[in-house]
CSV table of C-alpha atoms in Angstrom, one decimal:
chain,number,residue,atom,x,y,z
A,118,LYS,CA,15.5,-22.1,4.7
A,119,ALA,CA,13.6,-23.8,2.0
A,120,GLY,CA,10.3,-22.2,0.8
A,121,VAL,CA,6.9,-23.6,0.6
A,122,THR,CA,6.6,-26.4,-1.8
A,123,GLN,CA,3.7,-27.7,-3.5
A,124,THR,CA,3.2,-31.0,-5.6
A,125,PRO,CA,2.3,-31.4,-8.4
A,126,ARG,CA,2.8,-28.2,-10.1
A,127,TYR,CA,0.4,-29.1,-13.0
A,128,LEU,CA,-2.5,-31.4,-13.1
A,129,ILE,CA,-5.1,-32.3,-15.8
A,130,LYS,CA,-8.2,-34.1,-14.7
A,131,THR,CA,-11.7,-34.7,-16.1
A,132,ARG,CA,-14.9,-33.9,-14.7
A,133,GLY,CA,-16.1,-36.3,-11.9
A,134,GLN,CA,-12.6,-37.3,-10.9
A,135,GLN,CA,-11.0,-36.4,-7.6
A,136,VAL,CA,-7.6,-34.8,-6.9
A,137,THR,CA,-5.2,-34.4,-4.0
A,138,LEU,CA,-2.8,-31.5,-3.8
A,139,SER,CA,0.1,-31.5,-1.4
A,140,CYS,CA,1.8,-28.7,0.4
A,141,SER,CA,5.0,-28.6,2.6
A,142,PRO,CA,5.3,-25.5,4.6
A,143,ILE,CA,8.5,-23.6,5.5
A,144,SER,CA,10.3,-25.5,8.5
A,145,GLY,CA,8.9,-24.4,11.8
A,146,HIS,CA,5.7,-22.9,10.4
A,147,ARG,CA,2.7,-24.5,11.9
A,148,SER,CA,-0.2,-22.7,9.9
A,149,VAL,CA,-1.2,-23.7,6.4
A,150,SER,CA,-3.8,-21.9,4.4
A,151,TRP,CA,-5.1,-22.7,0.9
A,152,TYR,CA,-6.4,-20.4,-1.7
A,153,GLN,CA,-8.0,-20.7,-5.1
A,154,GLN,CA,-7.1,-18.3,-7.8
A,155,THR,CA,-9.2,-17.7,-10.7
A,156,PRO,CA,-9.1,-14.9,-13.4
A,157,GLY,CA,-12.6,-14.0,-12.5
A,158,GLN,CA,-12.7,-14.4,-8.7
A,159,GLY,CA,-9.3,-13.5,-7.6
A,160,LEU,CA,-7.7,-14.9,-4.6
A,161,GLN,CA,-10.3,-16.9,-2.6
A,162,PHE,CA,-9.7,-18.3,1.0
A,163,LEU,CA,-10.4,-22.1,1.1
A,164,PHE,CA,-9.3,-23.1,4.7
A,165,GLU,CA,-6.6,-22.8,7.2
A,166,TYR,CA,-5.0,-25.4,9.4
A,167,PHE,CA,-3.0,-25.1,12.6
A,168,SER,CA,-1.6,-28.0,14.5
A,169,GLU,CA,-3.7,-30.4,12.5
A,170,THR,CA,-6.9,-28.5,13.2
A,171,GLN,CA,-9.0,-26.7,10.7
A,172,ARG,CA,-9.4,-23.2,12.2
A,173,ASN,CA,-11.0,-21.4,9.4
A,174,LYS,CA,-12.9,-22.3,6.3
A,175,GLY,CA,-14.0,-20.2,3.4
A,176,ASN,CA,-17.2,-20.4,1.4
A,177,PHE,CA,-16.7,-23.6,-0.6
A,178,PRO,CA,-18.8,-26.7,-1.1
A,179,GLY,CA,-18.0,-29.8,0.9
A,180,ARG,CA,-16.3,-31.2,-2.1
A,181,PHE,CA,-13.3,-29.3,-1.0
A,182,SER,CA,-11.5,-30.8,2.1
A,183,GLY,CA,-8.1,-30.7,3.6
A,184,ARG,CA,-6.0,-32.0,6.3
A,185,GLN,CA,-2.8,-31.3,8.1
A,186,PHE,CA,-0.4,-33.8,9.4
A,187,SER,CA,1.8,-33.7,12.6
A,188,ASN,CA,4.7,-32.6,10.6
A,189,SER,CA,2.6,-29.6,9.3
A,190,ARG,CA,2.5,-30.8,5.8
A,191,SER,CA,-1.1,-30.4,4.5
A,192,GLU,CA,-3.2,-31.8,1.7
A,193,MET,CA,-6.2,-30.6,0.1
A,194,ASN,CA,-8.7,-32.8,-1.7
A,195,VAL,CA,-11.4,-32.0,-4.3
A,196,SER,CA,-13.8,-34.6,-5.1
A,197,THR,CA,-16.2,-34.9,-8.0
A,198,LEU,CA,-14.4,-32.3,-10.1
A,199,GLU,CA,-16.3,-29.7,-12.0
A,200,LEU,CA,-15.1,-27.6,-14.9
A,201,GLY,CA,-15.3,-24.5,-12.6
A,202,ASP,CA,-12.7,-26.0,-10.4
A,203,SER,CA,-10.0,-25.2,-12.9
A,204,ALA,CA,-7.7,-22.8,-11.2
A,205,LEU,CA,-4.3,-22.1,-9.6
A,206,TYR,CA,-4.3,-23.6,-6.0
A,207,LEU,CA,-2.0,-21.7,-3.7
A,208,CYS,CA,-0.7,-22.9,-0.4
A,209,ALA,CA,0.6,-20.4,2.2
A,210,SER,CA,2.4,-21.0,5.4
A,211,SER,CA,3.1,-18.9,8.4
A,212,LEU,CA,4.5,-19.3,11.9
A,213,GLY,CA,1.4,-19.2,14.1
A,214,GLY,CA,-1.3,-18.2,11.4
A,215,THR,CA,-2.0,-14.9,13.4
A,216,ALA,CA,-2.9,-11.7,11.6
A,217,MET,CA,0.5,-10.3,12.2
A,218,ASP,CA,2.3,-13.3,10.7
A,219,THR,CA,3.5,-12.9,7.1
A,220,GLN,CA,2.1,-15.7,4.9
A,221,TYR,CA,4.7,-17.2,2.5
A,222,PHE,CA,3.2,-18.7,-0.6
A,223,GLY,CA,4.2,-21.8,-2.6
A,224,PRO,CA,4.3,-21.9,-6.5
A,225,GLY,CA,0.9,-23.3,-6.7
A,226,THR,CA,-0.7,-26.2,-8.5
A,227,ARG,CA,-2.4,-25.5,-11.7
A,228,LEU,CA,-5.4,-27.7,-12.1
A,229,THR,CA,-7.2,-27.9,-15.3
A,230,VAL,CA,-10.5,-29.9,-15.4
A,231,LEU,CA,-11.6,-31.1,-18.8
B,500,ALA,CA,-16.0,-6.4,7.7
B,501,GLN,CA,-12.8,-5.6,6.0
B,502,LYS,CA,-12.3,-4.5,2.4
B,503,VAL,CA,-9.3,-3.8,0.2
B,504,THR,CA,-9.6,-1.9,-3.0
B,505,GLN,CA,-7.1,-1.9,-5.7
B,506,ALA,CA,-8.9,0.3,-8.1
B,507,GLN,CA,-6.1,0.1,-10.9
B,508,THR,CA,-6.9,-3.2,-12.7
B,509,GLU,CA,-4.1,-2.7,-15.1
B,510,ILE,CA,-1.2,-0.3,-15.5
B,511,SER,CA,1.2,-0.2,-18.4
B,512,VAL,CA,4.4,1.9,-18.4
B,513,VAL,CA,7.5,2.1,-20.4
B,514,GLU,CA,10.8,1.0,-18.7
B,515,LYS,CA,12.3,3.6,-16.4
B,516,GLU,CA,9.1,5.3,-15.6
B,517,ASP,CA,7.9,5.6,-12.1
B,518,VAL,CA,4.6,4.0,-11.2
B,519,THR,CA,2.4,4.0,-8.1
B,520,LEU,CA,0.0,1.2,-7.3
B,521,ASP,CA,-2.8,2.2,-5.1
B,522,CYS,CA,-4.3,0.4,-2.3
B,523,VAL,CA,-7.3,1.6,0.0
B,524,TYR,CA,-8.5,-0.4,2.8
B,525,GLU,CA,-11.4,-0.4,5.2
B,526,THR,CA,-11.5,-1.6,8.7
B,527,ARG,CA,-13.1,-0.6,12.0
B,528,ASP,CA,-10.3,-2.0,13.9
B,529,THR,CA,-7.4,-0.1,15.3
B,530,THR,CA,-4.8,-2.9,15.2
B,531,TYR,CA,-4.3,-4.3,11.8
B,532,TYR,CA,-1.6,-5.3,9.3
B,533,LEU,CA,-1.0,-4.5,5.6
B,534,PHE,CA,0.9,-6.4,3.2
B,535,TRP,CA,2.0,-6.2,-0.4
B,536,TYR,CA,2.7,-9.3,-2.6
B,537,LYS,CA,4.0,-9.6,-6.0
B,538,GLN,CA,2.9,-12.3,-8.4
B,539,PRO,CA,5.0,-12.8,-11.4
B,540,PRO,CA,3.9,-15.0,-14.2
B,541,SER,CA,5.4,-18.2,-12.6
B,542,GLY,CA,2.5,-17.9,-10.0
B,543,GLU,CA,3.9,-17.7,-6.9
B,544,LEU,CA,3.2,-14.8,-4.5
B,545,VAL,CA,6.2,-13.1,-3.3
B,546,PHE,CA,6.1,-11.2,0.0
B,547,LEU,CA,7.2,-7.6,-0.4
B,548,ILE,CA,6.3,-5.8,2.8
B,549,ARG,CA,4.4,-5.9,6.1
B,550,ARG,CA,3.3,-2.7,7.9
B,551,ASN,CA,1.3,-2.6,11.3
B,552,SER,CA,-1.2,0.1,11.8
B,553,PHE,CA,0.8,1.9,14.4
B,554,ASP,CA,3.9,2.4,12.2
B,555,GLU,CA,3.2,5.1,9.6
B,556,GLN,CA,6.7,5.6,8.6
B,557,ASN,CA,7.3,5.3,5.0
B,558,GLU,CA,9.5,2.4,3.7
B,559,ILE,CA,12.1,2.5,1.1
B,560,SER,CA,13.7,-0.7,-0.3
B,561,GLY,CA,15.9,-0.1,-3.3
B,562,ARG,CA,13.5,1.0,-6.2
B,563,TYR,CA,10.5,0.1,-4.1
B,564,SER,CA,8.8,2.5,-1.6
B,565,TRP,CA,5.6,2.4,0.3
B,566,ASN,CA,3.5,5.3,1.6
B,567,PHE,CA,1.1,4.5,4.4
B,568,GLN,CA,-1.5,7.2,5.4
B,569,LYS,CA,-4.1,6.2,8.1
B,570,SER,CA,-5.8,9.5,7.4
B,571,THR,CA,-6.8,8.3,3.9
B,572,SER,CA,-6.7,4.6,4.8
B,573,SER,CA,-4.1,4.1,1.8
B,574,PHE,CA,-1.1,2.0,1.6
B,575,ASN,CA,0.4,2.8,-1.9
B,576,PHE,CA,3.3,1.3,-3.5
B,577,THR,CA,5.8,3.1,-5.8
B,578,ILE,CA,8.2,1.5,-8.2
B,579,THR,CA,11.0,3.9,-9.1
B,580,ALA,CA,12.6,3.5,-12.5
B,581,SER,CA,10.6,0.5,-13.5
B,582,GLN,CA,12.1,-2.5,-15.3
B,583,VAL,CA,10.6,-5.2,-17.3
B,584,VAL,CA,11.2,-7.8,-14.4
B,585,ASP,CA,8.7,-5.7,-12.4
B,586,SER,CA,5.9,-6.8,-14.6
B,587,ALA,CA,3.7,-8.9,-12.4
B,588,VAL,CA,0.3,-8.8,-10.6
B,589,TYR,CA,0.6,-7.0,-7.2
B,590,PHE,CA,-1.7,-7.7,-4.3
B,591,CYS,CA,-2.4,-5.6,-1.3
B,592,ALA,CA,-3.8,-7.5,1.7
B,593,LEU,CA,-5.2,-6.6,5.1
B,594,SER,CA,-5.3,-8.7,8.3
B,595,VAL,CA,-7.0,-7.5,11.5
B,596,PHE,CA,-5.5,-8.2,15.0
B,597,ASN,CA,-6.9,-11.1,16.9
B,598,THR,CA,-7.9,-13.0,13.8
B,599,ASN,CA,-5.9,-15.6,12.0
B,600,ALA,CA,-4.6,-16.2,8.7
B,601,GLY,CA,-7.8,-17.3,7.0
B,602,LYS,CA,-9.2,-13.9,7.8
B,603,SER,CA,-6.7,-11.9,5.6
B,604,THR,CA,-8.6,-9.8,2.9
B,605,PHE,CA,-6.9,-9.6,-0.4
B,606,GLY,CA,-7.4,-6.9,-3.1
B,607,ASP,CA,-8.2,-8.0,-6.6
B,608,GLY,CA,-4.6,-7.1,-7.6
B,609,THR,CA,-3.1,-4.7,-10.2
B,610,THR,CA,-1.5,-6.0,-13.2
B,611,LEU,CA,1.6,-4.0,-14.1
B,612,THR,CA,3.2,-4.3,-17.5
B,613,VAL,CA,6.6,-2.8,-18.0
B,614,LYS,CA,7.4,-2.4,-21.5
B,615,PRO,CA,11.1,-2.1,-22.9
């Protein structure tokens, strides 16, 4: 079974621009979660989608948004980029997104904001 | 609220040494799940193990072993005869029953460096 894939792997943007990151979950997985990882803040939860609906949202400003498509693929968008948005963005998929389900992570998208 | 503490920020060992990574968790719920993940320099978090709160059996997988003790709220991870390829950041995570993926709590991670 193919793992979680994320595109692009690396991205360089400038302040004020917007960016869209993509995540394809493991086949059959309906839950997709997004995390931001920075050296100072560790892994921080952004949001979780299940069957095209956002079920949970972390403590991030409205510039961060996402969506999930009917095939469970998910995208996250960051508008009006700030320098502090430079981070590794990780996507994780799980079968049902319940507490007992293991989350399987993708390789991440490393975003650099200049 | 849940909390996961990985008190060891960085550990450095020489190849073939045994090393234990500590994980202490806090939750008031009686049903929960604990996870360990490995993050090599490539960035991807690799799932290592899941344990539910009712299963206190220790687990061994090759050079890896896990010691789950509810009495001390700990879920420690030991690597026997460490190798350079074990160098990575290791995360412990906690999920509470009847919540979903977004409610997982991750520790801050322990960076393990294995020197040849």
